[in-house]
C-alpha cells in the first residue's frame, strides 16, 4: 500500500450545521465538462490523494448536465433517486452512495434531505469516454450551490475549491473539471496554490498557441474496459517502477508548465505523447499486467506519426485509461487536420464516430 506521510488541512472544508429553517426544498443545475490529462495521474493514496501531480486541459463539448432536487427527508434515513436521460438508473446509485458516504462529514447538511438526481451526458452513452469526471464535478457543483444558499456570503474561491475537493472524492480526475482552461491537481513545487486536495487553474497566461486548442476524440472501442481505473490505480502499489514514475511526473509537470508559458509546440507534442505511452507502459508492467490499447489505437498512432513527418503540422495524441485516442492540435491548423481525420482516421473508429472538442472554462450553473 502506498503510504501518504503528508498532513493535509481538510478541516477548512467541514460545513457548519444548518438550522431547521434552512431545511426546505431546493433545486439546482450544473453543466460540467470532461478533461484530458497532459501529465497523467496514475496511482493514489487513501482518501483519493494522488501519488503524483497531474495537469489537464478542461474540455467544452463533452459534458454532463445535472439537476438535483433536495427535499426535506420524509423518513429517518435520507433517500436517493437517480435518473439518467429521463429513466430511473439503479446501477448509478452505488457509486453515488459511496461518494455521499465519503463527503458527508464535510456536508453534514445532506443528512436532512432526500436527493433526486437527473443527469445526462452530451456524448454518446458507453462511448468509452469516462463520464465520472464530468458527472462527479456536476453533482459537486449542485451540492455547493445548496451549501451557498445556507451561507450566501461564501467567497467564489471557496465555492470552487470545495467543489473540486468534493469532486475529487467522487473520482480523482473530476477535481480537474471544475475550473478551466488548464488545471493542476496535486502539490507541485512550481505552483504555489497547488494542492493534493483540489485542482487549481495555472497561475499564468496560457501562451496564445494554445488558444482554443482542439481535442478530437476518436472512438476506437466503446466496450467495457477489461480493467477499471480503480483497479489500475491500485496496481501502482508495489509497482516495480512506481517511484521513478512519480518522480518523472513531477519533472514532466514542471516542463509542461514552461511549455504552456512559452508555446513550444514541438516540445508539447513530445511530452504529451511520452506521458500517454508511459501511462500505458505502467499498465503493461503492472503485476498482473494488462493492455487497454487495441490494434486500432496503434494503427492510429502510426498514422499520426506519418502525417506529422509529411506535413509538419502539430497533431499529436494522448490516451486515457482506454483504447480511444485524443487528438490534440492548434486551432489554426484545424482545417487540414480535420480533413485528415475525416479521410483517414475516422475509418479506425467504431461506426466512424469521433467527437470534436476544445479547451473550455469549467463547470457552471445552467
Ligand atoms: O479519475 P480516475 O480515478 O478515473 O483516474 C483517471 C486516470 C487517467 O485518466 C488515466 C489519467 C488522468 O490523469 O486523468
Coordinates of C-alpha atoms and ligand atoms in Angstrom, one line a residue:
X1 CA 0.0 0.0 0.0
X2 CA 1.3 3.5 -0.9
X3 CA 1.7 5.4 2.4
X4 CA 1.0 9.1 2.5
X5 CA 3.0 11.0 5.0
X6 CA 1.8 14.5 4.2
X7 CA -0.5 16.3 6.6
X8 CA -3.4 17.9 4.8
X9 CA -5.8 20.5 6.1
X10 CA -9.2 19.2 5.4
X11 CA -10.9 20.9 8.4
X12 CA -11.4 24.0 6.3
X13 CA -14.0 22.0 4.2
X14 CA -16.3 21.0 7.1
X15 CA -19.5 22.9 6.8
X16 CA -21.3 24.3 9.8
X17 CA -24.5 22.7 11.0
X18 CA -27.7 24.2 9.4
X19 CA -30.7 25.5 11.3
X20 CA -34.2 23.9 10.9
X21 CA -35.5 26.9 8.9
X22 CA -32.9 26.1 6.3
X23 CA -34.4 22.6 5.7
X24 CA -36.8 23.3 2.8
X25 CA -36.9 22.3 -0.9
X26 CA -34.1 23.4 -3.1
X27 CA -33.3 22.7 -6.7
X28 CA -30.0 23.4 -8.7
X29 CA -28.4 22.6 -12.0
X30 CA -24.9 22.4 -13.3
X31 CA -23.0 21.7 -16.5
X32 CA -19.6 20.1 -16.0
X33 CA -17.1 19.3 -18.8
X34 CA -14.8 16.3 -19.1
X35 CA -11.0 16.9 -19.1
X36 CA -8.0 15.3 -20.7
X37 CA -4.7 15.0 -18.8
X38 CA -1.4 16.0 -20.3
X39 CA 0.6 14.7 -17.4
X40 CA -1.2 11.8 -16.0
X41 CA -2.4 10.8 -12.6
X42 CA -1.9 7.1 -12.0
X43 CA -1.6 5.8 -8.5
X44 CA -3.1 7.1 -5.3
X45 CA -3.1 7.0 -1.5
X46 CA -6.1 6.6 0.8
X47 CA -8.8 9.2 0.5
X48 CA -8.2 9.9 -3.2
X49 CA -4.8 11.6 -2.6
X50 CA -2.8 11.4 -5.8
X51 CA 0.6 9.8 -5.8
X52 CA 1.8 12.5 -8.2
X53 CA 0.5 15.8 -9.5
X54 CA -1.2 16.0 -12.9
X55 CA -2.2 18.7 -15.3
X56 CA -5.1 18.7 -17.8
X57 CA -7.0 20.6 -20.5
X58 CA -10.6 21.3 -19.5
X59 CA -12.9 20.4 -22.4
X60 CA -16.2 22.1 -23.6
X61 CA -18.4 19.9 -25.7
X62 CA -18.1 16.6 -23.7
X63 CA -20.1 17.5 -20.7
X64 CA -22.7 16.3 -18.1
X65 CA -25.8 18.2 -17.4
X66 CA -27.2 17.5 -13.9
X67 CA -30.2 18.9 -11.9
X68 CA -30.6 18.0 -8.3
X69 CA -33.6 18.5 -6.1
X70 CA -33.1 18.4 -2.4
X71 CA -36.3 17.8 -0.4
X72 CA -36.6 17.7 3.4
X73 CA -36.3 14.0 4.1
X74 CA -39.5 12.1 4.7
X75 CA -38.1 9.1 6.5
X76 CA -35.4 8.6 9.2
X77 CA -32.8 7.8 6.5
X78 CA -32.4 10.2 3.5
X79 CA -33.4 8.6 0.2
X80 CA -31.6 8.8 -3.1
X81 CA -33.1 8.6 -6.6
X82 CA -31.1 8.8 -9.8
X83 CA -32.4 9.3 -13.3
X84 CA -30.2 9.1 -16.4
X85 CA -31.6 10.5 -19.6
X86 CA -35.1 10.6 -18.1
X87 CA -35.1 7.0 -16.9
X88 CA -34.5 5.7 -13.4
X89 CA -31.0 4.3 -13.2
X90 CA -30.4 2.0 -10.2
X91 CA -27.0 1.0 -11.5
X92 CA -25.6 4.5 -10.9
X93 CA -26.7 4.5 -7.2
X94 CA -23.9 2.5 -5.6
X95 CA -21.2 4.9 -6.9
X96 CA -23.2 8.0 -5.8
X97 CA -23.9 6.5 -2.4
X98 CA -20.2 5.7 -1.9
X99 CA -19.5 9.3 -2.9
X100 CA -22.0 10.7 -0.4
X101 CA -20.6 8.5 2.3
X102 CA -17.1 10.0 1.6
X103 CA -18.3 13.6 1.6
X104 CA -20.9 13.5 4.4
X105 CA -18.5 14.7 7.1
X106 CA -17.8 17.8 5.0
X107 CA -21.5 18.3 4.1
X108 CA -23.5 17.1 7.2
X109 CA -26.5 19.2 6.0
X110 CA -27.1 16.4 3.4
X111 CA -28.4 14.2 6.2
X112 CA -31.6 16.4 6.2
X113 CA -32.5 15.9 2.6
X114 CA -33.9 13.3 0.1
X115 CA -31.9 13.7 -3.0
X116 CA -33.2 13.4 -6.5
X117 CA -30.6 13.5 -9.3
X118 CA -31.4 13.9 -13.0
X119 CA -28.4 13.6 -15.3
X120 CA -27.5 13.3 -19.0
X121 CA -24.3 13.4 -21.0
X122 CA -23.6 15.3 -24.2
X123 CA -21.5 12.4 -25.5
X124 CA -23.0 9.0 -26.6
X125 CA -23.7 6.6 -23.8
X126 CA -21.0 3.9 -23.3
X127 CA -18.7 5.6 -25.9
X128 CA -15.7 4.7 -23.8
X129 CA -15.4 8.3 -22.6
X130 CA -15.3 8.4 -18.9
X131 CA -18.3 10.3 -17.6
X132 CA -17.1 10.1 -14.0
X133 CA -15.1 13.3 -14.2
X134 CA -17.9 15.4 -15.6
X135 CA -20.6 13.6 -13.6
X136 CA -18.9 14.0 -10.2
X137 CA -18.0 17.6 -10.9
X138 CA -21.6 18.4 -11.8
X139 CA -23.0 16.8 -8.7
X140 CA -20.4 18.5 -6.5
X141 CA -21.3 21.9 -8.1
X142 CA -25.0 21.3 -7.2
X143 CA -24.1 20.4 -3.7
X144 CA -22.1 23.5 -3.3
X145 CA -25.0 25.6 -4.6
X146 CA -27.0 24.1 -1.8
X147 CA -24.3 25.0 0.7
X148 CA -24.0 28.5 -0.7
X149 CA -27.7 29.0 -0.2
X150 CA -27.2 28.4 3.5
X151 CA -24.2 30.7 3.6
X152 CA -24.6 33.3 0.9
X153 CA -21.5 35.2 1.9
X154 CA -19.4 32.2 0.8
X155 CA -16.5 33.6 -1.4
X156 CA -16.3 32.2 -5.0
X157 CA -12.8 31.0 -4.4
X158 CA -14.0 28.8 -1.5
X159 CA -17.0 27.6 -3.6
X160 CA -14.7 26.4 -6.4
X161 CA -12.1 24.9 -4.1
X162 CA -14.6 22.9 -2.2
X163 CA -16.4 21.9 -5.4
X164 CA -13.2 20.5 -6.6
X165 CA -12.4 18.9 -3.2
X166 CA -15.8 17.1 -3.2
X167 CA -15.5 16.1 -6.9
X168 CA -12.1 14.6 -6.1
X169 CA -13.7 12.3 -3.5
X170 CA -16.0 11.0 -6.3
X171 CA -13.3 10.5 -8.9
X172 CA -9.8 11.8 -8.7
X173 CA -9.7 13.4 -12.2
X174 CA -13.1 15.1 -11.5
X175 CA -11.2 17.6 -9.4
X176 CA -9.8 19.0 -12.6
X177 CA -13.2 19.5 -14.3
X178 CA -14.3 22.4 -12.0
X179 CA -12.0 25.1 -13.3
X180 CA -10.5 25.9 -16.8
X181 CA -8.7 26.1 -19.0
X182 CA -5.6 24.3 -17.7
X183 CA -5.8 22.8 -14.3
X184 CA -3.1 21.3 -11.9
X185 CA -4.2 18.9 -9.3
X186 CA -1.6 17.6 -6.8
X187 CA 1.1 19.5 -4.9
X188 CA 3.8 20.8 -7.3
X189 CA 6.7 23.0 -6.2
X190 CA 6.2 25.4 -9.2
X191 CA 2.6 26.1 -8.5
X192 CA 2.2 27.7 -5.1
X193 CA -1.5 27.3 -4.7
X194 CA -1.5 23.7 -5.9
X195 CA -2.9 21.1 -3.5
X196 CA -3.4 17.3 -3.3
X197 CA -7.0 18.2 -2.2
X198 CA -8.3 20.1 -5.2
X199 CA -7.4 21.4 -8.6
X200 CA -6.3 24.9 -9.4
X201 CA -6.0 26.8 -12.7
X202 CA -2.5 27.5 -13.9
X203 CA -1.3 30.8 -12.3
X204 CA -0.1 32.4 -15.6
X205 CA -1.4 33.4 -19.0
X206 CA -1.6 30.4 -21.3
X207 CA 0.5 31.0 -24.5
X208 CA -1.6 32.1 -27.5
X209 CA -0.5 28.9 -29.4
X210 CA -2.9 27.0 -27.1
X211 CA -5.8 29.3 -27.6
X212 CA -8.9 27.2 -28.4
X213 CA -6.7 24.1 -28.6
X214 CA -8.6 21.3 -30.3
X215 CA -9.2 17.8 -28.9
X216 CA -10.9 15.3 -31.3
X217 CA -11.7 12.1 -29.6
X218 CA -11.6 9.0 -31.8
X219 CA -14.0 6.4 -30.5
X220 CA -12.0 3.3 -31.2
X221 CA -13.6 1.0 -28.7
X222 CA -16.9 1.6 -26.9
X223 CA -16.8 -1.7 -24.9
X224 CA -16.4 -2.1 -21.2
X225 CA -12.8 -1.8 -20.1
X226 CA -11.0 -5.0 -19.1
X227 CA -9.5 -3.3 -16.1
X228 CA -11.2 -0.4 -14.4
X229 CA -9.1 2.7 -13.4
X230 CA -9.8 1.9 -9.7
X231 CA -8.0 -1.4 -10.1
X232 CA -5.3 0.2 -12.3
X233 CA -4.5 2.8 -9.7
X234 CA -4.2 0.0 -7.0
X235 CA -1.7 -1.8 -9.2
X236 CA 0.7 1.1 -8.7
X237 CA 1.1 -0.1 -5.1
X238 CA 4.2 -2.3 -5.2
X239 CA 4.7 -1.5 -8.9
X240 CA 8.4 -2.0 -9.8
X241 CA 8.7 1.4 -11.5
X242 CA 6.3 3.4 -9.3
X243 CA 8.9 5.5 -7.5
X244 CA 10.6 6.5 -10.8
X245 CA 7.3 7.2 -12.4
X246 CA 6.1 9.5 -9.6
X247 CA 9.3 11.5 -9.8
X248 CA 9.1 11.7 -13.6
X249 CA 5.6 13.1 -13.4
X250 CA 6.9 15.9 -11.1
X251 CA 9.6 16.7 -13.6
X252 CA 7.2 16.4 -16.6
X253 CA 4.7 18.7 -15.0
X254 CA 7.4 21.3 -14.4
X255 CA 8.5 21.0 -18.1
X256 CA 4.8 21.2 -19.2
X257 CA 4.3 24.5 -17.3
X258 CA 7.2 26.0 -19.2
X259 CA 5.8 24.8 -22.5
X260 CA 2.4 26.2 -21.7
X261 CA 4.0 29.6 -21.0
X262 CA 6.4 29.7 -24.0
X263 CA 4.2 28.0 -26.6
X264 CA 6.8 25.5 -27.9
X265 CA 4.6 23.0 -29.7
X266 CA 7.3 20.6 -30.7
X267 CA 8.2 20.1 -27.0
X268 CA 4.5 19.9 -26.2
X269 CA 4.0 17.1 -28.6
X270 CA 7.0 15.1 -27.3
X271 CA 5.9 15.4 -23.7
X272 CA 2.2 14.7 -24.3
X273 CA 2.9 11.6 -26.3
X274 CA 5.5 10.3 -23.9
X275 CA 3.1 10.8 -21.0
X276 CA 0.4 8.8 -22.8
X277 CA 2.7 5.9 -23.6
X278 CA 4.2 6.0 -20.1
X279 CA 0.7 5.6 -18.6
X280 CA 0.1 2.6 -20.8
X281 CA 3.6 1.3 -20.1
X282 CA 2.8 1.3 -16.4
X283 CA -0.3 -0.8 -17.1
X284 CA 1.8 -3.3 -19.2
X285 CA 4.4 -3.6 -16.4
X286 CA 1.9 -3.9 -13.5
X287 CA 1.6 -7.2 -11.7
X288 CA -0.6 -8.6 -13.1
X289 CA -0.1 -6.8 -16.4
X290 CA -2.9 -5.6 -18.7
X291 CA -3.3 -3.8 -22.0
X292 CA -6.1 -1.3 -22.7
X293 CA -4.9 -0.2 -26.2
X294 CA -6.4 -2.0 -29.2
X295 CA -4.7 -2.8 -32.5
X296 CA -6.5 0.2 -34.0
X297 CA -5.1 2.5 -31.3
X298 CA -1.6 1.6 -32.5
X299 CA -2.6 2.0 -36.2
X300 CA -3.9 5.5 -35.4
X301 CA -0.6 6.4 -33.7
X302 CA 1.4 5.2 -36.7
X303 CA -0.9 7.3 -39.0
X304 CA -0.4 10.4 -36.8
X305 CA 3.4 10.0 -36.9
X306 CA 3.4 9.5 -40.7
X307 CA 1.1 12.6 -41.1
X308 CA 3.3 14.7 -38.9
X309 CA 6.5 13.7 -40.7
X310 CA 4.9 14.5 -44.0
X311 CA 3.1 17.8 -43.2
X312 CA 5.0 19.3 -40.3
X313 CA 1.6 20.1 -38.7
X314 CA 1.3 19.9 -34.9
X315 CA -1.0 17.0 -34.5
X316 CA -0.3 14.7 -31.5
X317 CA -2.2 12.1 -29.5
X318 CA -2.8 11.3 -25.9
X319 CA -4.6 8.4 -24.3
X320 CA -6.8 7.9 -21.2
X321 CA -7.2 4.6 -19.4
X322 CA -8.8 3.1 -22.5
X323 CA -8.4 2.5 -26.3
X324 CA -9.8 5.8 -27.5
X325 CA -7.4 8.3 -28.9
X326 CA -7.5 12.0 -28.1
X327 CA -6.0 14.1 -30.9
X328 CA -4.6 17.4 -29.8
X329 CA -3.8 20.2 -32.3
X330 CA -3.8 24.0 -32.6
X331 CA -6.9 25.8 -33.7
X332 CA -5.2 27.5 -36.6
X333 CA -4.2 24.1 -38.2
X334 CA -7.8 22.8 -37.8
X335 CA -8.8 22.8 -41.4
X336 CA -6.1 20.5 -42.8
X337 CA -6.1 18.3 -39.7
X338 CA -9.9 17.9 -39.7
X339 CA -9.6 16.8 -43.4
X340 CA -7.1 14.2 -42.4
X341 CA -9.3 12.9 -39.5
X342 CA -12.3 12.6 -41.8
X343 CA -10.5 11.0 -44.7
X344 CA -8.0 8.8 -42.9
X345 CA -8.6 8.3 -39.1
X346 CA -12.4 8.0 -39.0
X347 CA -12.2 4.6 -40.6
X348 CA -10.5 3.3 -37.4
X349 CA -13.4 4.4 -35.2
X350 CA -16.4 2.3 -34.4
X351 CA -19.1 3.4 -36.8
X352 CA -16.7 6.1 -38.0
X353 CA -17.6 8.0 -34.8
X354 CA -15.5 10.8 -33.3
X355 CA -16.2 13.8 -31.2
X356 CA -14.8 17.3 -31.8
X357 CA -14.0 19.2 -28.6
X358 CA -11.8 22.1 -27.5
X359 CA -10.4 23.9 -24.5
X360 CA -13.0 25.2 -22.1
X361 CA -13.6 27.1 -18.9
X362 CA -15.0 24.6 -16.5
X363 CA -18.2 23.8 -14.5
X364 CA -21.0 26.3 -14.5
X365 CA -24.5 26.8 -13.2
X366 CA -27.0 26.2 -16.0
Ligands
LIG1 O1 -10.1 9.8 -12.0 P1 -9.8 8.3 -12.2 O2 -9.7 7.6 -11.0 O3 -10.8 7.7 -13.2 O4 -8.4 8.2 -13.0 C1 -8.1 8.7 -14.2 C2 -6.8 8.4 -14.6 C3 -6.4 8.8 -16.0 O5 -7.5 9.2 -16.8 C4 -5.8 7.6 -16.7 C5 -5.3 9.9 -16.0 C6 -5.8 11.2 -15.6 O6 -4.9 11.9 -15.0 O7 -6.9 11.6 -16.0

